[in-house]
Amino acid sequence: MAKIEDYAPIVGQSVIDDLKLIAERLKGKVVQHINSTSVGGGVAEILNRMLPLLRELGVDARWDLIKGGVDFFEVTKKFHNVLHGRLDELTDKDFDIFLETSSRNIEEVNTYGDIVFIHDPQPIALVNKKAENKWIWRCHIDVSDPHQRVWDFLMDFIVKYDSAVFSAPSFSQQLPIRQFLIAPSIDPLSDKNKELPQEIIDGVLIKYNIPQDKPIITQISRFDRLKDPLGVIEVYKKVKKYNDCRLILAGGGASDDPEGVQVLQEVQEMAKDDPDIHILLLSQNDIEINALQAASTIILQKSIREGFGLTVAEALWKAKPVVASRVGGIPLQIAHKYSGLLCQSIDGAAFAVKQLLNSPAYAKKLGENGREHIRNNFLLTRHLRDYILLFLSLYYKEDVVRL
Ligand code: UDP
C-alpha cells in the first residue's frame, strides 16, 4: 500500500506537507463512511484508496456498509436512473421497499462516527439517527435535472444533514444546508493507475486473446445502460468502415447493480458476429483494467449520463486520447480539443475517433495535456485535502470559514 510520502514525486512535497498540517487538526475525531457496496463502481474505488491514507495522516477513518435485498437494490437502481434523468416507472411500493430496508438499517447500523459521511441515496435515511454528531451527504450522481418525486423524497432526509457534497457545479441544488463542490479523484499509485511493464500489458492481452495488430478502442464500464455500451458498438461499426480497428468493451458488475446481466446479454448479442469486438467480463482486477487502458489507442466513454466518470481520469492519466460524452463531470476533465474530444452523439463520437486514428500526433498531444490536467486537479491528494477541509469546516460557523 502506498504511503503518503510516495506521492511527493508526483504532486510535490509542499502538497504532502500541507496535508499533514491540516490533518493534525482532526486528531481524535472518528470519520465514518457509509455506503452500500465495498466493490464495484467509483465510490468503492475511491474509499478503498483514500481511507488508508487518511489513517496514515492520523485521521481515524472507518467504513461501514448498509445491507439490502435484491428488491431494495432494484429500487435504488431506479432512483439512480431517474435522478440521472432516465425514464423509469416508480410505484408507491418502491418507496415502501426503500423505507422498510432503511428502517432495518437504522436499527442495525451503528453510527458511531463524530462525522458520519453518507455516500449516495442508498443509506441516506440513516440520518434519522442523527444525534450530536456531524452528518455529510455525499452525492456522487449527476442530479442536474433530477426526477422531482424522487428528489422531493430524498430532500426530506437531505435537510437533516449538516452539509451536502456534489461533484460538479452543475449538480448543485437549492438547499437549506451548506453545500460543497468536490470532484472525485484517482490514485496514481494504485494498481489501476501505476505504470505497468510492457510484458504485463502484453500478458493481459494474450490472456484475453486480443491481438495487438490494429488500433484498439476501449470502453471500460459496468454493463449499464447509462454507459451506453450498445452505442459504443455502433460508434465502432461506423469507424470500422473507414479505419480497421478492434473494440474492447470491458466491465464487471457492482453488487448494488442488478440490471447488469441483462445489459451484458444485449451487448453480447450485438457483438456476436464480429471477431474484432472483445467483450470482457472482468472480475475486480485492477491490473487488468490498467493493462487494457494502457494497451488502447483511444479510450471511449460514451455515457448518456455520468456522475464524474473516473474511467476518463484513469485514461487521461495514462496519457491516452479520450473521446467522451459531454455529460456530468466529464467536461471538468476534458477541455474539448485540448485534453480530449467531447461528443454528443454516435456520429459525433465516430467522427472524433476517426479523426484521432488519422492524426496520431494530435491524439498524442491531447493525451499529454490530459495527463497534466489530471495531475493538477484530479489526483487523490487534492481530494484528501478537500475532504479534510470539509471535515474541519463542520466545526466552524458558516460566516467564519470560506473554502
Ligand atoms: N471499474 C472496475 N471494474 C469494472 C468496471 C469499472 O473496477 O469492471 C472501475 C473503473 O475503472 C472506475 C470505476 O470502476 O475506477 C467506475 O467509476 P466511474 O466513475 O467511471 O463510473 P461508475 O461505475 O461509478 O458509474
Tab-separated table of C-alpha atoms and ligand atoms in Angstrom:
chain	number	residue	atom	x	y	z
A	1	MET	CA	0.000	0.000	0.000
A	2	ALA	CA	1.319	3.426	-0.936
A	3	LYS	CA	2.430	5.799	1.823
A	4	ILE	CA	1.611	9.487	1.753
A	5	GLU	CA	5.250	10.415	1.108
A	6	ASP	CA	5.224	8.264	-2.043
A	7	TYR	CA	3.037	10.923	-3.662
A	8	ALA	CA	5.600	13.690	-3.256
A	9	PRO	CA	7.454	12.966	-6.514
A	10	ILE	CA	4.138	13.162	-8.388
A	11	VAL	CA	2.464	16.207	-6.822
A	12	GLY	CA	5.278	17.997	-4.993
A	13	GLN	CA	6.446	17.888	-1.354
A	14	SER	CA	4.520	21.025	-0.382
A	15	VAL	CA	1.192	19.306	-1.106
A	16	ILE	CA	2.117	16.482	1.267
A	17	ASP	CA	3.341	18.828	3.992
A	18	ASP	CA	0.103	20.776	3.723
A	19	LEU	CA	-1.966	17.589	4.137
A	20	LYS	CA	-0.085	16.621	7.280
A	21	LEU	CA	-0.623	20.054	8.744
A	22	ILE	CA	-4.373	20.186	8.241
A	23	ALA	CA	-4.955	16.516	9.177
A	24	GLU	CA	-3.332	17.221	12.532
A	25	ARG	CA	-6.358	19.348	13.401
A	26	LEU	CA	-8.711	16.377	13.097
A	27	LYS	CA	-6.925	14.309	15.734
A	28	GLY	CA	-9.353	12.475	17.964
A	29	LYS	CA	-12.284	12.636	15.549
A	30	VAL	CA	-13.712	9.458	14.034
A	31	VAL	CA	-14.857	9.836	10.419
A	32	GLN	CA	-17.250	7.041	9.486
A	33	HIS	CA	-18.031	6.468	5.815
A	34	ILE	CA	-21.172	4.528	4.962
A	35	ASN	CA	-22.267	3.266	1.548
A	36	SER	CA	-23.859	0.159	0.081
A	37	THR	CA	-21.048	-1.759	-1.598
A	38	SER	CA	-17.366	-2.374	-0.949
A	39	VAL	CA	-16.582	-3.375	-4.543
A	40	GLY	CA	-17.536	-2.137	-7.995
A	41	GLY	CA	-18.182	1.409	-9.105
A	42	GLY	CA	-16.492	4.674	-8.359
A	43	VAL	CA	-17.412	5.170	-4.694
A	44	ALA	CA	-15.878	1.918	-3.508
A	45	GLU	CA	-12.889	2.558	-5.734
A	46	ILE	CA	-12.140	5.874	-4.040
A	47	LEU	CA	-12.813	4.770	-0.474
A	48	ASN	CA	-10.538	1.760	-0.828
A	49	ARG	CA	-7.642	4.034	-1.708
A	50	MET	CA	-8.438	7.026	0.447
A	51	LEU	CA	-9.048	5.501	3.836
A	52	PRO	CA	-5.572	4.019	4.428
A	53	LEU	CA	-4.016	7.391	3.582
A	54	LEU	CA	-6.383	9.283	5.884
A	55	ARG	CA	-5.423	6.859	8.663
A	56	GLU	CA	-1.747	7.357	7.957
A	57	LEU	CA	-2.355	11.095	8.254
A	58	GLY	CA	-3.780	10.458	11.707
A	59	VAL	CA	-7.492	10.724	10.845
A	60	ASP	CA	-9.475	7.845	12.344
A	61	ALA	CA	-11.387	6.956	9.164
A	62	ARG	CA	-13.651	3.899	9.088
A	63	TRP	CA	-16.037	2.376	6.569
A	64	ASP	CA	-19.344	0.570	7.156
A	65	LEU	CA	-21.957	-0.811	4.778
A	66	ILE	CA	-25.718	-0.913	4.848
A	67	LYS	CA	-27.486	-4.121	3.887
A	68	GLY	CA	-30.327	-4.618	1.482
A	69	GLY	CA	-32.022	-7.343	-0.539
A	70	VAL	CA	-32.392	-7.536	-4.317
A	71	ASP	CA	-35.685	-5.657	-4.135
A	72	PHE	CA	-34.052	-2.760	-2.289
A	73	PHE	CA	-31.203	-2.510	-4.786
A	74	GLU	CA	-33.675	-2.674	-7.673
A	75	VAL	CA	-35.393	0.361	-6.191
A	76	THR	CA	-32.165	2.260	-5.526
A	77	LYS	CA	-31.051	1.479	-9.064
A	78	LYS	CA	-34.308	3.020	-10.290
A	79	PHE	CA	-33.651	6.043	-8.075
A	80	HIS	CA	-30.207	6.289	-9.599
A	81	ASN	CA	-31.581	6.083	-13.120
A	82	VAL	CA	-34.330	8.646	-12.676
A	83	LEU	CA	-32.069	11.052	-10.808
A	84	HIS	CA	-29.855	10.814	-13.861
A	85	GLY	CA	-32.868	11.786	-15.940
A	86	ARG	CA	-33.724	8.359	-17.335
A	87	LEU	CA	-37.372	7.370	-17.529
A	88	ASP	CA	-38.336	4.536	-15.235
A	89	GLU	CA	-41.639	3.691	-13.581
A	90	LEU	CA	-41.666	4.242	-9.836
A	91	THR	CA	-44.516	2.932	-7.736
A	92	ASP	CA	-45.638	3.576	-4.172
A	93	LYS	CA	-44.395	0.071	-3.396
A	94	ASP	CA	-40.876	1.090	-4.443
A	95	PHE	CA	-40.857	3.861	-1.869
A	96	ASP	CA	-42.215	1.441	0.756
A	97	ILE	CA	-39.423	-1.034	0.000
A	98	PHE	CA	-36.859	1.735	0.345
A	99	LEU	CA	-38.290	2.838	3.684
A	100	GLU	CA	-38.607	-0.727	5.043
A	101	THR	CA	-34.968	-1.575	4.300
A	102	SER	CA	-33.908	1.810	5.604
A	103	SER	CA	-35.730	1.159	8.894
A	104	ARG	CA	-33.864	-2.119	9.280
A	105	ASN	CA	-30.550	-0.402	8.595
A	106	ILE	CA	-31.412	2.384	11.029
A	107	GLU	CA	-31.806	-0.320	13.682
A	108	GLU	CA	-28.753	-2.344	12.724
A	109	VAL	CA	-26.052	0.123	11.632
A	110	ASN	CA	-24.148	1.750	14.439
A	111	THR	CA	-23.462	5.384	13.506
A	112	TYR	CA	-20.655	5.943	15.959
A	113	GLY	CA	-18.589	8.483	13.966
A	114	ASP	CA	-18.011	12.028	15.155
A	115	ILE	CA	-18.522	12.710	11.473
A	116	VAL	CA	-20.849	10.354	9.587
A	117	PHE	CA	-20.195	10.528	5.866
A	118	ILE	CA	-23.061	9.025	3.864
A	119	HIS	CA	-22.491	8.203	0.198
A	120	ASP	CA	-25.346	8.382	-2.332
A	121	PRO	CA	-29.070	7.752	-1.824
A	122	GLN	CA	-28.978	4.122	-0.638
A	123	PRO	CA	-28.055	4.863	3.020
A	124	ILE	CA	-29.499	8.394	3.082
A	125	ALA	CA	-32.245	7.627	5.621
A	126	LEU	CA	-29.715	6.718	8.309
A	127	VAL	CA	-29.699	10.429	9.098
A	128	ASN	CA	-32.841	9.798	11.125
A	129	LYS	CA	-30.385	8.530	13.761
A	130	LYS	CA	-28.552	11.839	13.852
A	131	ALA	CA	-27.588	12.842	17.353
A	132	GLU	CA	-24.881	15.278	18.411
A	133	ASN	CA	-22.525	14.144	15.651
A	134	LYS	CA	-21.999	15.824	12.272
A	135	TRP	CA	-23.509	14.343	9.125
A	136	ILE	CA	-22.488	14.809	5.497
A	137	TRP	CA	-24.420	13.594	2.485
A	138	ARG	CA	-22.097	12.969	-0.439
A	139	CYS	CA	-23.964	12.784	-3.741
A	140	HIS	CA	-21.938	11.112	-6.493
A	141	ILE	CA	-24.783	11.307	-9.007
A	142	ASP	CA	-25.402	13.904	-11.689
A	143	VAL	CA	-28.545	15.495	-10.245
A	144	SER	CA	-28.588	18.499	-12.530
A	145	ASP	CA	-32.048	17.519	-13.760
A	146	PRO	CA	-33.469	15.097	-11.184
A	147	HIS	CA	-36.793	13.294	-11.145
A	148	GLN	CA	-38.956	15.558	-8.993
A	149	ARG	CA	-40.762	12.927	-6.925
A	150	VAL	CA	-37.581	11.098	-6.009
A	151	TRP	CA	-35.708	14.313	-5.316
A	152	ASP	CA	-38.534	15.575	-3.068
A	153	PHE	CA	-38.496	12.233	-1.267
A	154	LEU	CA	-34.749	12.469	-0.719
A	155	MET	CA	-34.986	16.112	0.327
A	156	ASP	CA	-36.843	15.079	3.486
A	157	PHE	CA	-33.605	13.373	4.503
A	158	ILE	CA	-31.082	15.772	2.955
A	159	VAL	CA	-32.305	18.742	5.007
A	160	LYS	CA	-31.390	16.875	8.191
A	161	TYR	CA	-27.700	16.748	7.239
A	162	ASP	CA	-25.153	19.381	8.206
A	163	SER	CA	-23.674	19.568	4.705
A	164	ALA	CA	-24.039	18.114	1.229
A	165	VAL	CA	-21.286	17.473	-1.296
A	166	PHE	CA	-21.665	17.367	-5.084
A	167	SER	CA	-19.084	16.511	-7.735
A	168	ALA	CA	-19.606	19.346	-10.189
A	169	PRO	CA	-21.017	22.887	-10.117
A	170	SER	CA	-23.886	21.960	-12.429
A	171	PHE	CA	-25.145	19.355	-9.906
A	172	SER	CA	-25.664	21.801	-7.066
A	173	GLN	CA	-29.232	22.296	-5.829
A	174	GLN	CA	-31.161	24.843	-3.815
A	175	LEU	CA	-30.690	23.509	-0.295
A	176	PRO	CA	-31.186	24.924	3.171
A	177	ILE	CA	-27.890	23.336	4.282
A	178	ARG	CA	-24.325	24.162	3.312
A	179	GLN	CA	-23.100	22.514	0.157
A	180	PHE	CA	-19.616	21.852	-1.158
A	181	LEU	CA	-18.359	21.064	-4.634
A	182	ILE	CA	-15.677	18.423	-4.512
A	183	ALA	CA	-14.679	16.464	-7.579
A	184	PRO	CA	-13.586	12.848	-7.164
A	185	SER	CA	-10.070	11.688	-7.915
A	186	ILE	CA	-7.877	8.793	-8.932
A	187	ASP	CA	-4.902	7.315	-7.173
A	188	PRO	CA	-1.794	7.448	-9.387
A	189	LEU	CA	-0.113	4.720	-7.305
A	190	SER	CA	-2.942	2.191	-7.315
A	191	ASP	CA	-2.718	-0.995	-9.343
A	192	LYS	CA	-5.229	0.598	-11.691
A	193	ASN	CA	-3.150	3.645	-12.462
A	194	LYS	CA	0.505	2.889	-11.852
A	195	GLU	CA	2.799	2.447	-14.815
A	196	LEU	CA	2.952	-1.193	-15.895
A	197	PRO	CA	5.843	-3.012	-17.591
A	198	GLN	CA	5.081	-3.842	-21.229
A	199	GLU	CA	5.273	-7.631	-20.504
A	200	ILE	CA	2.350	-7.344	-18.091
A	201	ILE	CA	0.284	-5.366	-20.591
A	202	ASP	CA	1.074	-7.896	-23.318
A	203	GLY	CA	0.284	-10.760	-20.942
A	204	VAL	CA	-3.218	-9.443	-20.240
A	205	LEU	CA	-3.942	-9.046	-23.957
A	206	ILE	CA	-2.732	-12.565	-24.628
A	207	LYS	CA	-4.890	-13.883	-21.782
A	208	TYR	CA	-7.965	-12.374	-23.409
A	209	ASN	CA	-6.934	-13.365	-26.964
A	210	ILE	CA	-6.680	-9.783	-28.178
A	211	PRO	CA	-4.055	-9.401	-30.909
A	212	GLN	CA	-2.259	-6.045	-30.957
A	213	ASP	CA	-2.349	-5.944	-34.745
A	214	LYS	CA	-4.694	-2.951	-35.185
A	215	PRO	CA	-5.641	0.150	-33.235
A	216	ILE	CA	-7.664	-0.685	-30.138
A	217	ILE	CA	-10.639	1.390	-28.997
A	218	THR	CA	-11.748	0.643	-25.461
A	219	GLN	CA	-14.531	1.471	-23.074
A	220	ILE	CA	-14.226	0.204	-19.504
A	221	SER	CA	-17.526	0.424	-17.648
A	222	ARG	CA	-20.072	-1.530	-15.732
A	223	PHE	CA	-22.602	-3.019	-18.154
A	224	ASP	CA	-25.168	-0.326	-17.539
A	225	ARG	CA	-27.481	1.379	-19.999
A	226	LEU	CA	-26.313	4.815	-18.891
A	227	LYS	CA	-22.819	3.861	-20.059
A	228	ASP	CA	-24.371	3.166	-23.475
A	229	PRO	CA	-22.433	0.016	-24.396
A	230	LEU	CA	-24.696	-0.593	-27.414
A	231	GLY	CA	-23.943	2.943	-28.582
A	232	VAL	CA	-20.252	2.154	-28.242
A	233	ILE	CA	-20.651	-0.771	-30.625
A	234	GLU	CA	-22.456	1.482	-33.090
A	235	VAL	CA	-19.632	4.003	-32.895
A	236	TYR	CA	-17.127	1.233	-33.554
A	237	LYS	CA	-19.120	-0.046	-36.544
A	238	LYS	CA	-19.167	3.417	-38.093
A	239	VAL	CA	-15.443	3.838	-37.570
A	240	LYS	CA	-14.662	0.348	-38.808
A	241	LYS	CA	-15.961	1.183	-42.297
A	242	TYR	CA	-13.013	3.558	-42.732
A	243	ASN	CA	-10.364	2.516	-40.188
A	244	ASP	CA	-9.634	-1.095	-39.345
A	245	CYS	CA	-9.621	-1.439	-35.570
A	246	ARG	CA	-10.637	-3.548	-32.599
A	247	LEU	CA	-13.115	-2.749	-29.860
A	248	ILE	CA	-12.782	-3.777	-26.230
A	249	LEU	CA	-15.831	-3.393	-24.019
A	250	ALA	CA	-14.817	-4.478	-20.574
A	251	GLY	CA	-16.520	-4.343	-17.243
A	252	GLY	CA	-17.860	-6.255	-14.324
A	253	GLY	CA	-20.854	-5.559	-12.194
A	254	ALA	CA	-21.305	-3.747	-8.910
A	255	SER	CA	-23.076	-5.766	-6.225
A	256	ASP	CA	-25.684	-2.983	-5.911
A	257	ASP	CA	-26.490	-3.075	-9.659
A	258	PRO	CA	-28.990	-5.832	-10.579
A	259	GLU	CA	-29.519	-4.714	-14.196
A	260	GLY	CA	-26.021	-5.605	-15.415
A	261	VAL	CA	-26.636	-9.194	-16.531
A	262	GLN	CA	-29.356	-8.216	-18.960
A	263	VAL	CA	-27.347	-5.381	-20.459
A	264	LEU	CA	-24.364	-7.699	-20.901
A	265	GLN	CA	-26.552	-10.183	-22.797
A	266	GLU	CA	-27.738	-7.481	-25.181
A	267	VAL	CA	-24.157	-6.382	-25.776
A	268	GLN	CA	-23.018	-9.961	-26.463
A	269	GLU	CA	-25.881	-10.421	-28.884
A	270	MET	CA	-24.998	-7.269	-30.810
A	271	ALA	CA	-21.300	-8.151	-30.947
A	272	LYS	CA	-21.531	-11.835	-31.757
A	273	ASP	CA	-20.735	-11.741	-35.475
A	274	ASP	CA	-17.610	-9.619	-35.237
A	275	PRO	CA	-14.370	-11.279	-34.055
A	276	ASP	CA	-12.758	-7.841	-33.618
A	277	ILE	CA	-15.152	-6.938	-30.817
A	278	HIS	CA	-13.920	-8.220	-27.465
A	279	ILE	CA	-16.476	-8.273	-24.674
A	280	LEU	CA	-14.721	-8.958	-21.400
A	281	LEU	CA	-16.415	-9.668	-18.130
A	282	LEU	CA	-13.800	-8.672	-15.612
A	283	SER	CA	-13.734	-9.687	-12.038
A	284	GLN	CA	-12.323	-6.966	-9.813
A	285	ASN	CA	-8.837	-6.970	-11.294
A	286	ASP	CA	-7.211	-3.587	-11.318
A	287	ILE	CA	-4.018	-4.627	-13.067
A	288	GLU	CA	-6.088	-5.972	-15.941
A	289	ILE	CA	-8.076	-2.758	-16.247
A	290	ASN	CA	-4.853	-0.780	-16.158
A	291	ALA	CA	-3.308	-3.001	-18.847
A	292	LEU	CA	-6.348	-2.734	-21.111
A	293	GLN	CA	-6.356	1.056	-20.806
A	294	ALA	CA	-2.606	1.192	-21.390
A	295	ALA	CA	-2.826	-1.034	-24.476
A	296	SER	CA	-5.564	1.071	-26.055
A	297	THR	CA	-5.080	3.527	-28.867
A	298	ILE	CA	-8.190	5.501	-27.929
A	299	ILE	CA	-10.422	5.373	-24.878
A	300	LEU	CA	-14.116	5.954	-25.315
A	301	GLN	CA	-16.587	6.910	-22.591
A	302	LYS	CA	-19.899	7.251	-24.325
A	303	SER	CA	-22.046	7.646	-21.230
A	304	ILE	CA	-25.550	9.040	-21.534
A	305	ARG	CA	-25.279	10.366	-18.000
A	306	GLU	CA	-22.291	10.292	-15.730
A	307	GLY	CA	-21.530	11.300	-12.178
A	308	PHE	CA	-17.894	12.140	-12.600
A	309	GLY	CA	-16.526	9.354	-14.800
A	310	LEU	CA	-13.430	8.040	-13.071
A	311	THR	CA	-12.609	5.966	-16.127
A	312	VAL	CA	-11.956	9.185	-18.036
A	313	ALA	CA	-9.459	10.373	-15.431
A	314	GLU	CA	-7.818	6.931	-15.428
A	315	ALA	CA	-7.376	7.040	-19.193
A	316	LEU	CA	-6.114	10.627	-19.273
A	317	TRP	CA	-3.606	9.864	-16.530
A	318	LYS	CA	-2.225	7.204	-18.876
A	319	ALA	CA	-1.903	9.995	-21.468
A	320	LYS	CA	-4.488	8.336	-23.701
A	321	PRO	CA	-6.556	10.341	-26.171
A	322	VAL	CA	-10.128	10.152	-24.907
A	323	VAL	CA	-13.421	10.622	-26.741
A	324	ALA	CA	-16.202	11.098	-24.203
A	325	SER	CA	-19.743	12.400	-23.919
A	326	ARG	CA	-20.318	15.961	-22.815
A	327	VAL	CA	-22.225	14.873	-19.689
A	328	GLY	CA	-21.874	15.014	-15.917
A	329	GLY	CA	-18.356	15.565	-14.658
A	330	ILE	CA	-16.671	14.660	-17.944
A	331	PRO	CA	-16.324	18.266	-19.187
A	332	LEU	CA	-14.452	19.081	-15.969
A	333	GLN	CA	-11.834	16.611	-17.134
A	334	ILE	CA	-11.861	17.217	-20.847
A	335	ALA	CA	-11.452	20.676	-22.279
A	336	HIS	CA	-12.634	19.995	-25.819
A	337	LYS	CA	-9.766	19.807	-28.329
A	338	TYR	CA	-7.235	20.408	-25.544
A	339	SER	CA	-7.321	17.414	-23.201
A	340	GLY	CA	-9.560	15.152	-25.261
A	341	LEU	CA	-12.605	15.317	-27.506
A	342	LEU	CA	-16.179	15.712	-26.302
A	343	CYS	CA	-19.095	14.316	-28.253
A	344	GLN	CA	-22.873	14.412	-28.095
A	345	SER	CA	-23.984	11.678	-30.461
A	346	ILE	CA	-22.945	8.387	-32.015
A	347	ASP	CA	-21.996	10.168	-35.232
A	348	GLY	CA	-20.014	12.761	-33.307
A	349	ALA	CA	-18.147	10.105	-31.368
A	350	ALA	CA	-17.377	8.143	-34.539
A	351	PHE	CA	-16.117	11.298	-36.239
A	352	ALA	CA	-13.856	12.087	-33.268
A	353	VAL	CA	-12.450	8.556	-33.124
A	354	LYS	CA	-11.680	8.594	-36.855
A	355	GLN	CA	-10.018	11.975	-36.515
A	356	LEU	CA	-7.735	10.675	-33.769
A	357	LEU	CA	-6.905	7.464	-35.627
A	358	ASN	CA	-5.933	9.541	-38.656
A	359	SER	CA	-3.888	12.124	-36.700
A	360	PRO	CA	-1.623	10.305	-34.234
A	361	ALA	CA	0.392	13.436	-33.368
A	362	TYR	CA	-2.793	15.326	-32.433
A	363	ALA	CA	-4.017	12.326	-30.447
A	364	LYS	CA	-0.708	12.174	-28.579
A	365	LYS	CA	-0.853	15.877	-27.709
A	366	LEU	CA	-4.405	15.584	-26.342
A	367	GLY	CA	-3.291	12.660	-24.178
A	368	GLU	CA	-0.291	14.536	-22.814
A	369	ASN	CA	-2.398	17.591	-21.981
A	370	GLY	CA	-4.948	15.310	-20.352
A	371	ARG	CA	-2.329	13.764	-18.081
A	372	GLU	CA	-1.205	17.182	-16.825
A	373	HIS	CA	-4.785	18.286	-16.286
A	374	ILE	CA	-5.390	15.220	-14.120
A	375	ARG	CA	-2.133	15.770	-12.220
A	376	ASN	CA	-3.188	19.324	-11.380
A	377	ASN	CA	-6.819	18.672	-10.487
A	378	PHE	CA	-7.935	15.100	-10.031
A	379	LEU	CA	-5.387	13.127	-8.043
A	380	LEU	CA	-6.122	11.667	-4.630
A	381	THR	CA	-4.021	14.207	-2.751
A	382	ARG	CA	-6.262	17.100	-3.880
A	383	HIS	CA	-9.299	15.083	-2.869
A	384	LEU	CA	-7.863	14.307	0.577
A	385	ARG	CA	-7.219	17.994	1.123
A	386	ASP	CA	-10.771	18.941	0.142
A	387	TYR	CA	-12.274	16.313	2.451
A	388	ILE	CA	-10.107	17.240	5.428
A	389	LEU	CA	-11.033	20.908	4.992
A	390	LEU	CA	-14.687	19.919	4.687
A	391	PHE	CA	-14.476	17.941	7.950
A	392	LEU	CA	-12.839	20.863	9.697
A	393	SER	CA	-15.419	23.282	8.376
A	394	LEU	CA	-18.174	21.342	10.146
A	395	TYR	CA	-16.817	22.649	13.414
A	396	TYR	CA	-16.889	26.281	12.331
A	397	LYS	CA	-19.816	28.546	11.755
A	398	GLU	CA	-20.642	29.379	8.156
A	399	ASP	CA	-19.620	33.015	8.361
A	400	VAL	CA	-16.169	32.150	9.710
A	401	VAL	CA	-14.995	29.678	7.128
A	402	ARG	CA	-14.730	30.185	3.396
A	403	LEU	CA	-13.352	27.226	1.468
B	1	UDP	N1	-14.324	-0.462	-12.868
B	1	UDP	C1	-13.857	-1.648	-12.367
B	1	UDP	N2	-14.289	-2.787	-12.928
B	1	UDP	C2	-15.160	-2.791	-13.944
B	1	UDP	C3	-15.655	-1.563	-14.448
B	1	UDP	C4	-15.226	-0.400	-13.875
B	1	UDP	O1	-13.038	-1.693	-11.444
B	1	UDP	O2	-15.493	-3.859	-14.407
B	1	UDP	C5	-13.842	0.742	-12.253
B	1	UDP	C6	-13.350	1.804	-13.207
B	1	UDP	O3	-12.004	1.549	-13.600
B	1	UDP	C7	-13.522	3.046	-12.364
B	1	UDP	C8	-14.770	2.726	-11.548
B	1	UDP	O4	-14.871	1.312	-11.513
B	1	UDP	O5	-12.436	3.174	-11.475
B	1	UDP	C9	-16.020	3.272	-12.213
B	1	UDP	O6	-16.162	4.606	-11.880
B	1	UDP	P1	-16.910	5.605	-12.839
B	1	UDP	O7	-16.936	6.921	-12.145
B	1	UDP	O8	-16.275	5.588	-14.200
B	1	UDP	O9	-18.370	5.004	-13.010
B	1	UDP	P2	-19.463	4.383	-12.004
B	1	UDP	O10	-19.318	2.905	-12.150
B	1	UDP	O11	-19.170	4.886	-10.627
B	1	UDP	O12	-20.753	4.878	-12.584
